[in-house]
C-alpha cells in the first residue's frame, strides 16, 4: 500500500483541502471591491467650502470617520433658503436642489466606501491573527 488513505478527510490530502479553503477565503478578501470615490462637479457650491462643511459634519463610529448626511442636508437646505430670499428664479433653485441631492448621494457613497475599506482592513487583521496562531501552533 502507498500509505495514502483514500477516505475524505484523512491522509496528506486533508491538509491540502483545508489550505485551499483558507486560500479561497483570503482570495475573496483580497478581491473585495470597495468602490472608487468620484469627486463632484459643482456649479453652485464652492468645492473647498463644501469639503470644510462636510468635515464639520463628521462623527466617529467605531473609530471610523463618517459624515452625518442628515445634518449636512439640513445645513445645505438652510443655505439654499438664505439664498432664495434673494429672489432667485425657480429654475435655478431647482438646479441647486439637484446639486444638493448630488452632494448628499456622493456623501452617502463616501461613507459606504469608508465602511468597506474598514471592513477590508478588519478582515486582513483577522487573517493576520489566524497566521500568528498557525505559526505559534506549528512551533509547539
Short mmCIF file of C-alpha atoms in Angstrom, two decimals:
data_model
loop_
_atom_site.label_atom_id
_atom_site.label_comp_id
_atom_site.label_asym_id
_atom_site.label_seq_id
_atom_site.Cartn_x
_atom_site.Cartn_y
_atom_site.Cartn_z
CA UNK A 1 0.00 0.00 0.00
CA UNK A 2 1.18 3.53 -0.73
CA UNK A 3 0.25 4.78 2.72
CA UNK A 4 -2.35 7.17 1.29
CA UNK A 5 -5.78 6.75 2.77
CA UNK A 6 -8.37 7.46 0.06
CA UNK A 7 -11.10 8.34 2.52
CA UNK A 8 -12.08 12.01 2.57
CA UNK A 9 -10.65 13.97 5.46
CA UNK A 10 -7.69 11.70 6.14
CA UNK A 11 -4.14 11.46 4.93
CA UNK A 12 -1.93 14.11 3.32
CA UNK A 13 -4.68 15.44 1.05
CA UNK A 14 -6.77 16.51 4.03
CA UNK A 15 -4.29 19.30 4.86
CA UNK A 16 -4.27 20.42 1.22
CA UNK A 17 -8.06 20.64 1.17
CA UNK A 18 -8.05 22.81 4.32
CA UNK A 19 -5.37 25.12 2.95
CA UNK A 20 -7.31 25.50 -0.32
CA UNK A 21 -10.34 26.62 1.65
CA UNK A 22 -8.24 29.10 3.63
CA UNK A 23 -6.64 30.45 0.47
CA UNK A 24 -10.07 30.73 -1.15
CA UNK A 25 -11.31 32.81 1.80
CA UNK A 26 -8.21 35.00 1.71
CA UNK A 27 -8.62 35.50 -2.04
CA UNK A 28 -12.21 36.65 -1.52
CA UNK A 29 -10.98 39.29 0.96
CA UNK A 30 -8.31 40.45 -1.50
CA UNK A 31 -10.85 40.77 -4.31
CA UNK A 32 -13.37 42.67 -2.19
CA UNK A 33 -14.35 45.74 -4.19
CA UNK A 34 -14.53 48.90 -2.09
CA UNK A 35 -15.52 51.23 -4.93
CA UNK A 36 -13.98 54.47 -6.08
CA UNK A 37 -14.63 57.96 -4.84
CA UNK A 38 -15.69 60.23 -7.70
CA UNK A 39 -15.29 63.96 -6.99
CA UNK A 40 -18.31 66.12 -7.73
CA UNK A 41 -18.52 68.71 -10.45
CA UNK A 42 -20.26 71.62 -8.76
CA UNK A 43 -21.91 74.63 -10.37
CA UNK A 44 -23.32 76.43 -7.34
CA UNK A 45 -21.24 75.33 -4.36
CA UNK A 46 -17.56 76.04 -3.80
CA UNK A 47 -15.66 72.73 -3.57
CA UNK A 48 -13.28 73.83 -0.82
CA UNK A 49 -16.02 75.33 1.35
CA UNK A 50 -18.13 72.23 0.80
CA UNK A 51 -15.27 69.97 1.97
CA UNK A 52 -14.90 72.12 5.09
CA UNK A 53 -18.65 71.83 5.68
CA UNK A 54 -18.54 68.06 5.22
CA UNK A 55 -15.71 67.82 7.76
CA UNK A 56 -17.82 69.79 10.23
CA UNK A 57 -20.49 67.09 9.96
CA UNK A 58 -18.15 64.15 10.56
CA UNK A 59 -18.57 61.86 13.53
CA UNK A 60 -16.80 58.74 14.79
CA UNK A 61 -18.39 55.32 14.53
CA UNK A 62 -16.16 52.60 15.92
CA UNK A 63 -13.03 54.60 15.14
CA UNK A 64 -14.26 55.34 11.62
CA UNK A 65 -14.92 58.93 10.45
CA UNK A 66 -18.27 59.18 8.70
CA UNK A 67 -20.41 62.12 7.63
CA UNK A 68 -23.82 62.73 9.19
CA UNK A 69 -25.85 63.06 5.99
CA UNK A 70 -29.00 64.25 7.81
CA UNK A 71 -27.34 67.24 9.45
CA UNK A 72 -25.41 68.01 6.25
CA UNK A 73 -28.73 68.05 4.37
CA UNK A 74 -30.26 70.44 6.90
CA UNK A 75 -27.28 72.79 6.61
CA UNK A 76 -27.35 72.76 2.80
CA UNK A 77 -31.12 73.38 2.82
CA UNK A 78 -30.59 76.31 5.20
CA UNK A 79 -28.02 77.75 2.80
CA UNK A 80 -30.46 77.39 -0.06
CA UNK A 81 -33.23 79.07 1.95
CA UNK A 82 -30.91 82.00 2.73
CA UNK A 83 -30.05 82.41 -0.93
CA UNK A 84 -33.64 82.01 -2.09
CA UNK A 85 -34.59 85.07 -0.05
CA UNK A 86 -32.74 86.99 -2.78
CA UNK A 87 -35.49 86.09 -5.26
CA UNK A 88 -33.60 83.56 -7.36
CA UNK A 89 -35.56 82.08 -10.28
CA UNK A 90 -37.42 78.82 -9.68
CA UNK A 91 -35.41 77.04 -12.40
CA UNK A 92 -32.14 77.97 -10.72
CA UNK A 93 -33.50 76.92 -7.33
CA UNK A 94 -34.37 73.52 -8.82
CA UNK A 95 -30.84 73.20 -10.22
CA UNK A 96 -29.40 74.00 -6.79
CA UNK A 97 -31.71 71.39 -5.24
CA UNK A 98 -30.41 68.83 -7.75
CA UNK A 99 -26.84 69.76 -6.85
CA UNK A 100 -27.67 69.28 -3.16
CA UNK A 101 -29.06 65.82 -3.98
CA UNK A 102 -25.83 65.01 -5.82
CA UNK A 103 -23.77 66.20 -2.84
CA UNK A 104 -25.81 64.05 -0.46
CA UNK A 105 -25.65 60.98 -2.72
CA UNK A 106 -21.91 61.47 -3.06
CA UNK A 107 -21.59 61.75 0.72
CA UNK A 108 -23.55 58.51 1.22
CA UNK A 109 -21.23 56.83 -1.30
CA UNK A 110 -18.19 58.24 0.52
CA UNK A 111 -19.49 56.76 3.79
CA UNK A 112 -20.06 53.42 2.06
CA UNK A 113 -16.52 53.36 0.68
CA UNK A 114 -15.08 54.19 4.09
CA UNK A 115 -17.10 51.37 5.67
CA UNK A 116 -15.94 48.90 3.01
CA UNK A 117 -12.30 49.93 3.44
CA UNK A 118 -12.66 49.50 7.19
CA UNK A 119 -14.25 46.08 6.68
CA UNK A 120 -11.42 45.00 4.40
CA UNK A 121 -8.83 46.28 6.90
CA UNK A 122 -10.52 44.32 9.70
CA UNK A 123 -10.65 41.17 7.53
CA UNK A 124 -6.92 41.43 6.83
CA UNK A 125 -6.28 41.92 10.54
CA UNK A 126 -8.29 38.77 11.23
CA UNK A 127 -6.11 36.92 8.71
CA UNK A 128 -3.00 38.27 10.41
CA UNK A 129 -4.27 36.81 13.67
CA UNK A 130 -5.01 33.44 12.02
CA UNK A 131 -1.48 33.28 10.62
CA UNK A 132 0.01 34.20 14.01
CA UNK A 133 -1.95 31.38 15.68
CA UNK A 134 -0.88 28.93 12.97
CA UNK A 135 2.79 29.90 13.33
CA UNK A 136 2.65 29.62 17.13
CA UNK A 137 0.81 26.28 16.81
CA UNK A 138 3.38 24.87 14.37
CA UNK A 139 6.24 25.78 16.68
CA UNK A 140 4.86 23.72 19.56
#
